[in-house]
Amino acid sequence: MNGQHYAAVEAGGTKFRVAIAEGRNIVADTTVPTTSPDETLAATISFIRNWGQVAAVGIACFGPLDLEETSPTYGAIASTPKPGWSNAPVLTRLRDELGVPAAIDIDVGGAALGEWRWGAARDLRHFIYITVGTGIGGGMFVDGAVHHGMGHPEMGHISVERVSGDDFAGFCRFHGACLEGMASGPAIADRWGAQGADLSDRPEVWDLEATYLAQALRTFTYVAAPQRILLGGGVMQQPGLLELTRTKLADQLAGYVTGDTLRQPLDHYLVAPTFGQDAGLVGAIALAMEAASSGG
Amino acid sequence: MNGQHYAAVEAGGTKFRVAIAEGRNIVADTTVPTTSPDETLAATISFIRNWGQVAAVGIACFGPLDLEETSPTYGAIASTPKPGWSNAPVLTRLRDELGVPAAIDIDVGGAALGEWRWGAARDLRHFIYITVGTGIGGGMFVDGAVHHGMGHPEMGHISVERVSGDDFAGFCRFHGACLEGMASGPAIADRWGAQGADLSDRPEVWDLEATYLAQALRTFTYVAAPQRILLGGGVMQQPGLLELTRTKLADQLAGYVTGDTLRQPLDHYLVAPTFGQDAGLVGAIALAMEAASSGG
């Protein structure tokens, strides 16, 4: 076992995945259920400490997260309906108890960083990473860093144009029929009365899903002009959905594009992430490496 | 007359505004109608040359524009329905014939730069500038520079959710009922059968307009998490429209925000640009100064 070891934490709403990596290779890992912050963070810290010495810890965390660098609560969960987690100091607790440099980002931001270092967005200057699952989230990468504005993006909550004939009210408790309200995993289940995995052979389900996703990707394209969009998450495991979304995106853009990559076909513009369901954990490794090299 | 002089060109689809500035103060200016590229650029160059020596020229230009730095046609108009202007080499023609450093950006990008240096976005790290007029355009500013991705944003062409009861087909020749198709000046005129200026006393016109604008601003907020949005352009001259849009934006966000500035009221989040209808020309001055200092 040569080389540095890094602790990586993908902090999710139902479970924390915790791994020790040598370089980017995972050499040990565990899963901790997300209960209370005290319990979950203690179990996470205990696993890392019992493994041995690490150079740094990286955390790709569910949101909303305080990412204002000047904020006294930087790296803590922001106000959340999740019981007990509002203001939970995820970053400082791990950093202080482990006594090593630490870095945190929102889960999709971490995933974007990992894809940029080693995956489907390698060497790009500007791209967007989208995940479609229990929720819909997005991270934007600009000039070598995950983009943070005032807080972090919440790309799942943009407005979409209701498809003619679709009378589903929408699932989002804040916005009703926003993108997440119309096209997340729970929205699919609620609209069609079955889980996505059990709707595989119903083309109308995926045609509608692809239509809403293509609308959203058109919006991301026109707002930010990324060089590429990575589209992953559990819902995207449906065979053929990525290809269908790509075709509908080309239709939606209607030829109104300024970059040559956006001329059809969009095979190099809209792609699956390399690390699939591991994108968050791989991103956490990348965050740990950044923390180690910056001394953060 | 001490100090450097800069040539500033706001290149618009119907006219070019050309000015000589000492620092940021305009000391001479003219207007050139937009006819053919040869004629319009020659008249522009002639005005600047007749005035005397300038240190640099800055151009805030209508789009679409080739802004890929490695492109052989960098600084030229991209493919456009505007007769004769596809591939017109605006940047190189002005730079080479005037023999001075030159910088170009899309009109809304230039406007954003000017507002960042001297206006309503001074010292911000990340903001968005939107103009609502004949078209709807937006520029994004990230960490000290106008954001370019693959080409430049085309924020007017995002999808919006049709307001219940609104059966207007939409004005955009590419996307029909996109933001620009539903809420630009020509869309207002087409929907209501009169120019906006003659509809001042019809509150239903501005209520609907503010609803679409608020939807779009919510989308920009969730995609990019800007610290502020500047909202200008001819349509925004309607008294009370900015305030109404602000109220509707707060409603649309529905409390789902991560930054404290987004708690109501949004007086510091959604604001008018300082330079109003001169934002593009002021931005061209800022571009000229950048060209002079970088030797571009």
PDB file of C-alpha atoms in Angstrom, chain A residues 64-65 68 78-79 125-126 128 140-143 147-162 174-175 177-180 215-216 218-228 251-263 269, chain B residues 64-65 68 78-79 125-126 128 140-143 147-162 174-175 177-180 215-216 218-228 251-263 269:
ATOM      1  CA  PRO A  64     -29.264  22.497   0.582  1.00  0.00           C
ATOM      2  CA  LEU A  65     -25.788  23.276   1.812  1.00  0.00           C
ATOM      3  CA  GLU A  68     -20.792  30.810   1.127  1.00  0.00           C
ATOM      4  CA  ALA A  78     -28.901  24.738   5.348  1.00  0.00           C
ATOM      5  CA  SER A  79     -32.567  24.888   6.281  1.00  0.00           C
ATOM      6  CA  ARG A 125     -13.849  24.177 -19.670  1.00  0.00           C
ATOM      7  CA  HIS A 126     -17.586  24.342 -19.077  1.00  0.00           C
ATOM      8  CA  ILE A 128     -23.307  20.684 -16.721  1.00  0.00           C
ATOM      9  CA  MET A 140     -22.264  23.474 -13.319  1.00  0.00           C
ATOM     10  CA  PHE A 141     -18.533  23.503 -13.918  1.00  0.00           C
ATOM     11  CA  VAL A 142     -16.811  26.681 -15.110  1.00  0.00           C
ATOM     12  CA  ASP A 143     -13.101  27.183 -15.794  1.00  0.00           C
ATOM     13  CA  HIS A 147     -19.688  26.871 -10.015  1.00  0.00           C
ATOM     14  CA  HIS A 148     -21.069  28.465  -6.872  1.00  0.00           C
ATOM     15  CA  GLY A 149     -23.091  31.617  -7.102  1.00  0.00           C
ATOM     16  CA  MET A 150     -25.197  32.718  -4.207  1.00  0.00           C
ATOM     17  CA  GLY A 151     -25.499  29.282  -2.701  1.00  0.00           C
ATOM     18  CA  HIS A 152     -25.639  26.525  -5.280  1.00  0.00           C
ATOM     19  CA  PRO A 153     -27.880  25.856  -8.282  1.00  0.00           C
ATOM     20  CA  GLU A 154     -31.156  24.002  -7.829  1.00  0.00           C
ATOM     21  CA  MET A 155     -31.671  23.056 -11.450  1.00  0.00           C
ATOM     22  CA  GLY A 156     -34.532  20.661 -10.784  1.00  0.00           C
ATOM     23  CA  HIS A 157     -36.839  23.520  -9.910  1.00  0.00           C
ATOM     24  CA  ILE A 158     -36.987  25.386 -13.211  1.00  0.00           C
ATOM     25  CA  SER A 159     -40.340  25.818 -14.902  1.00  0.00           C
ATOM     26  CA  VAL A 160     -41.309  23.603 -17.832  1.00  0.00           C
ATOM     27  CA  GLU A 161     -44.048  23.882 -20.404  1.00  0.00           C
ATOM     28  CA  ARG A 162     -46.832  21.413 -19.704  1.00  0.00           C
ATOM     29  CA  PHE A 174     -42.716  24.032  -3.493  1.00  0.00           C
ATOM     30  CA  HIS A 175     -43.481  24.537  -7.188  1.00  0.00           C
ATOM     31  CA  ALA A 177     -45.285  21.292 -11.857  1.00  0.00           C
ATOM     32  CA  CYS A 178     -41.603  22.273 -12.037  1.00  0.00           C
ATOM     33  CA  LEU A 179     -39.109  19.950 -13.755  1.00  0.00           C
ATOM     34  CA  GLU A 180     -38.618  17.853 -10.624  1.00  0.00           C
ATOM     35  CA  GLN A 215     -37.184  20.916 -22.539  1.00  0.00           C
ATOM     36  CA  ALA A 216     -35.010  21.290 -19.465  1.00  0.00           C
ATOM     37  CA  ARG A 218     -32.738  23.112 -23.949  1.00  0.00           C
ATOM     38  CA  THR A 219     -33.159  25.624 -21.137  1.00  0.00           C
ATOM     39  CA  PHE A 220     -29.789  24.705 -19.583  1.00  0.00           C
ATOM     40  CA  THR A 221     -28.204  24.991 -23.018  1.00  0.00           C
ATOM     41  CA  TYR A 222     -29.602  28.457 -23.660  1.00  0.00           C
ATOM     42  CA  VAL A 223     -28.920  29.799 -20.169  1.00  0.00           C
ATOM     43  CA  ALA A 224     -25.338  28.626 -19.761  1.00  0.00           C
ATOM     44  CA  ALA A 225     -24.031  27.465 -23.160  1.00  0.00           C
ATOM     45  CA  PRO A 226     -22.169  24.412 -21.790  1.00  0.00           C
ATOM     46  CA  GLN A 227     -19.782  22.449 -23.986  1.00  0.00           C
ATOM     47  CA  ARG A 228     -21.422  19.216 -22.863  1.00  0.00           C
ATOM     48  CA  ASP A 251     -35.941  18.952 -32.101  1.00  0.00           C
ATOM     49  CA  GLN A 252     -36.355  21.476 -29.302  1.00  0.00           C
ATOM     50  CA  LEU A 253     -33.270  23.470 -30.262  1.00  0.00           C
ATOM     51  CA  ALA A 254     -34.783  23.713 -33.736  1.00  0.00           C
ATOM     52  CA  GLY A 255     -31.451  24.603 -35.306  1.00  0.00           C
ATOM     53  CA  TYR A 256     -31.091  27.749 -33.208  1.00  0.00           C
ATOM     54  CA  VAL A 257     -27.552  27.138 -31.948  1.00  0.00           C
ATOM     55  CA  THR A 258     -24.235  28.982 -31.992  1.00  0.00           C
ATOM     56  CA  GLY A 259     -21.781  26.128 -31.387  1.00  0.00           C
ATOM     57  CA  ASP A 260     -20.907  23.515 -33.974  1.00  0.00           C
ATOM     58  CA  THR A 261     -21.250  20.682 -31.442  1.00  0.00           C
ATOM     59  CA  LEU A 262     -24.935  21.473 -31.307  1.00  0.00           C
ATOM     60  CA  ARG A 263     -25.526  20.598 -34.935  1.00  0.00           C
ATOM     61  CA  TYR A 269     -23.082  16.873 -26.448  1.00  0.00           C
TER      62      TYR A 269
ATOM     63  CA  PRO B  64     -25.189  35.296 -32.859  1.00  0.00           C
ATOM     64  CA  LEU B  65     -21.463  35.900 -32.655  1.00  0.00           C
ATOM     65  CA  GLU B  68     -14.745  30.606 -29.650  1.00  0.00           C
ATOM     66  CA  ALA B  78     -22.325  33.644 -36.976  1.00  0.00           C
ATOM     67  CA  SER B  79     -25.087  32.293 -39.179  1.00  0.00           C
ATOM     68  CA  ARG B 125     -18.724  37.870  -8.322  1.00  0.00           C
ATOM     69  CA  HIS B 126     -21.644  36.433 -10.224  1.00  0.00           C
ATOM     70  CA  ILE B 128     -27.012  37.945 -14.765  1.00  0.00           C
ATOM     71  CA  MET B 140     -23.882  35.966 -17.340  1.00  0.00           C
ATOM     72  CA  PHE B 141     -20.890  37.224 -15.417  1.00  0.00           C
ATOM     73  CA  VAL B 142     -18.707  34.803 -13.447  1.00  0.00           C
ATOM     74  CA  ASP B 143     -15.589  35.626 -11.422  1.00  0.00           C
ATOM     75  CA  HIS B 147     -19.236  33.937 -19.223  1.00  0.00           C
ATOM     76  CA  HIS B 148     -18.715  32.180 -22.533  1.00  0.00           C
ATOM     77  CA  GLY B 149     -19.390  28.504 -22.841  1.00  0.00           C
ATOM     78  CA  MET B 150     -19.772  26.932 -26.221  1.00  0.00           C
ATOM     79  CA  GLY B 151     -20.708  30.140 -27.950  1.00  0.00           C
ATOM     80  CA  HIS B 152     -22.763  32.479 -25.809  1.00  0.00           C
ATOM     81  CA  PRO B 153     -26.019  32.092 -23.883  1.00  0.00           C
ATOM     82  CA  GLU B 154     -29.329  32.678 -25.645  1.00  0.00           C
ATOM     83  CA  MET B 155     -31.432  33.142 -22.543  1.00  0.00           C
ATOM     84  CA  GLY B 156     -34.505  34.389 -24.383  1.00  0.00           C
ATOM     85  CA  HIS B 157     -35.146  30.951 -25.835  1.00  0.00           C
ATOM     86  CA  ILE B 158     -35.812  28.940 -22.676  1.00  0.00           C
ATOM     87  CA  SER B 159     -39.157  27.214 -22.312  1.00  0.00           C
ATOM     88  CA  VAL B 160     -41.835  28.720 -20.107  1.00  0.00           C
ATOM     89  CA  GLU B 161     -45.040  27.309 -18.692  1.00  0.00           C
ATOM     90  CA  ARG B 162     -48.067  28.652 -20.527  1.00  0.00           C
ATOM     91  CA  PHE B 174     -37.659  28.830 -33.893  1.00  0.00           C
ATOM     92  CA  HIS B 175     -39.490  27.829 -30.713  1.00  0.00           C
ATOM     93  CA  ALA B 177     -43.901  29.865 -27.275  1.00  0.00           C
ATOM     94  CA  CYS B 178     -40.455  30.254 -25.680  1.00  0.00           C
ATOM     95  CA  LEU B 179     -39.765  33.190 -23.343  1.00  0.00           C
ATOM     96  CA  GLU B 180     -38.955  35.556 -26.223  1.00  0.00           C
ATOM     97  CA  GLN B 215     -40.979  32.371 -14.414  1.00  0.00           C
ATOM     98  CA  ALA B 216     -37.847  33.019 -16.454  1.00  0.00           C
ATOM     99  CA  ARG B 218     -36.899  31.817 -11.330  1.00  0.00           C
ATOM    100  CA  THR B 219     -35.328  29.534 -13.923  1.00  0.00           C
ATOM    101  CA  PHE B 220     -32.198  31.698 -14.204  1.00  0.00           C
ATOM    102  CA  THR B 221     -31.989  31.759 -10.406  1.00  0.00           C
ATOM    103  CA  TYR B 222     -32.184  27.990 -10.075  1.00  0.00           C
ATOM    104  CA  VAL B 223     -29.840  27.217 -12.957  1.00  0.00           C
ATOM    105  CA  ALA B 224     -27.042  29.627 -12.125  1.00  0.00           C
ATOM    106  CA  ALA B 225     -27.568  30.938  -8.565  1.00  0.00           C
ATOM    107  CA  PRO B 226     -26.547  34.523  -9.378  1.00  0.00           C
ATOM    108  CA  GLN B 227     -26.003  37.062  -6.611  1.00  0.00           C
ATOM    109  CA  ARG B 228     -28.171  39.571  -8.475  1.00  0.00           C
ATOM    110  CA  ASP B 251     -44.127  33.987  -5.240  1.00  0.00           C
ATOM    111  CA  GLN B 252     -42.544  31.671  -7.807  1.00  0.00           C
ATOM    112  CA  LEU B 253     -39.531  30.863  -5.640  1.00  0.00           C
ATOM    113  CA  ALA B 254     -42.028  29.840  -2.956  1.00  0.00           C
ATOM    114  CA  GLY B 255     -39.418  30.095  -0.213  1.00  0.00           C
ATOM    115  CA  TYR B 256     -37.198  27.450  -1.827  1.00  0.00           C
ATOM    116  CA  VAL B 257     -33.931  29.354  -1.724  1.00  0.00           C
ATOM    117  CA  THR B 258     -30.455  28.829  -0.350  1.00  0.00           C
ATOM    118  CA  GLY B 259     -29.129  32.382  -0.207  1.00  0.00           C
ATOM    119  CA  ASP B 260     -30.249  34.969   2.327  1.00  0.00           C
ATOM    120  CA  THR B 261     -30.627  37.656  -0.362  1.00  0.00           C
ATOM    121  CA  LEU B 262     -33.486  35.608  -1.780  1.00  0.00           C
ATOM    122  CA  ARG B 263     -35.613  35.987   1.327  1.00  0.00           C
ATOM    123  CA  TYR B 269     -31.735  40.904  -5.948  1.00  0.00           C
TER     124      TYR B 269
END
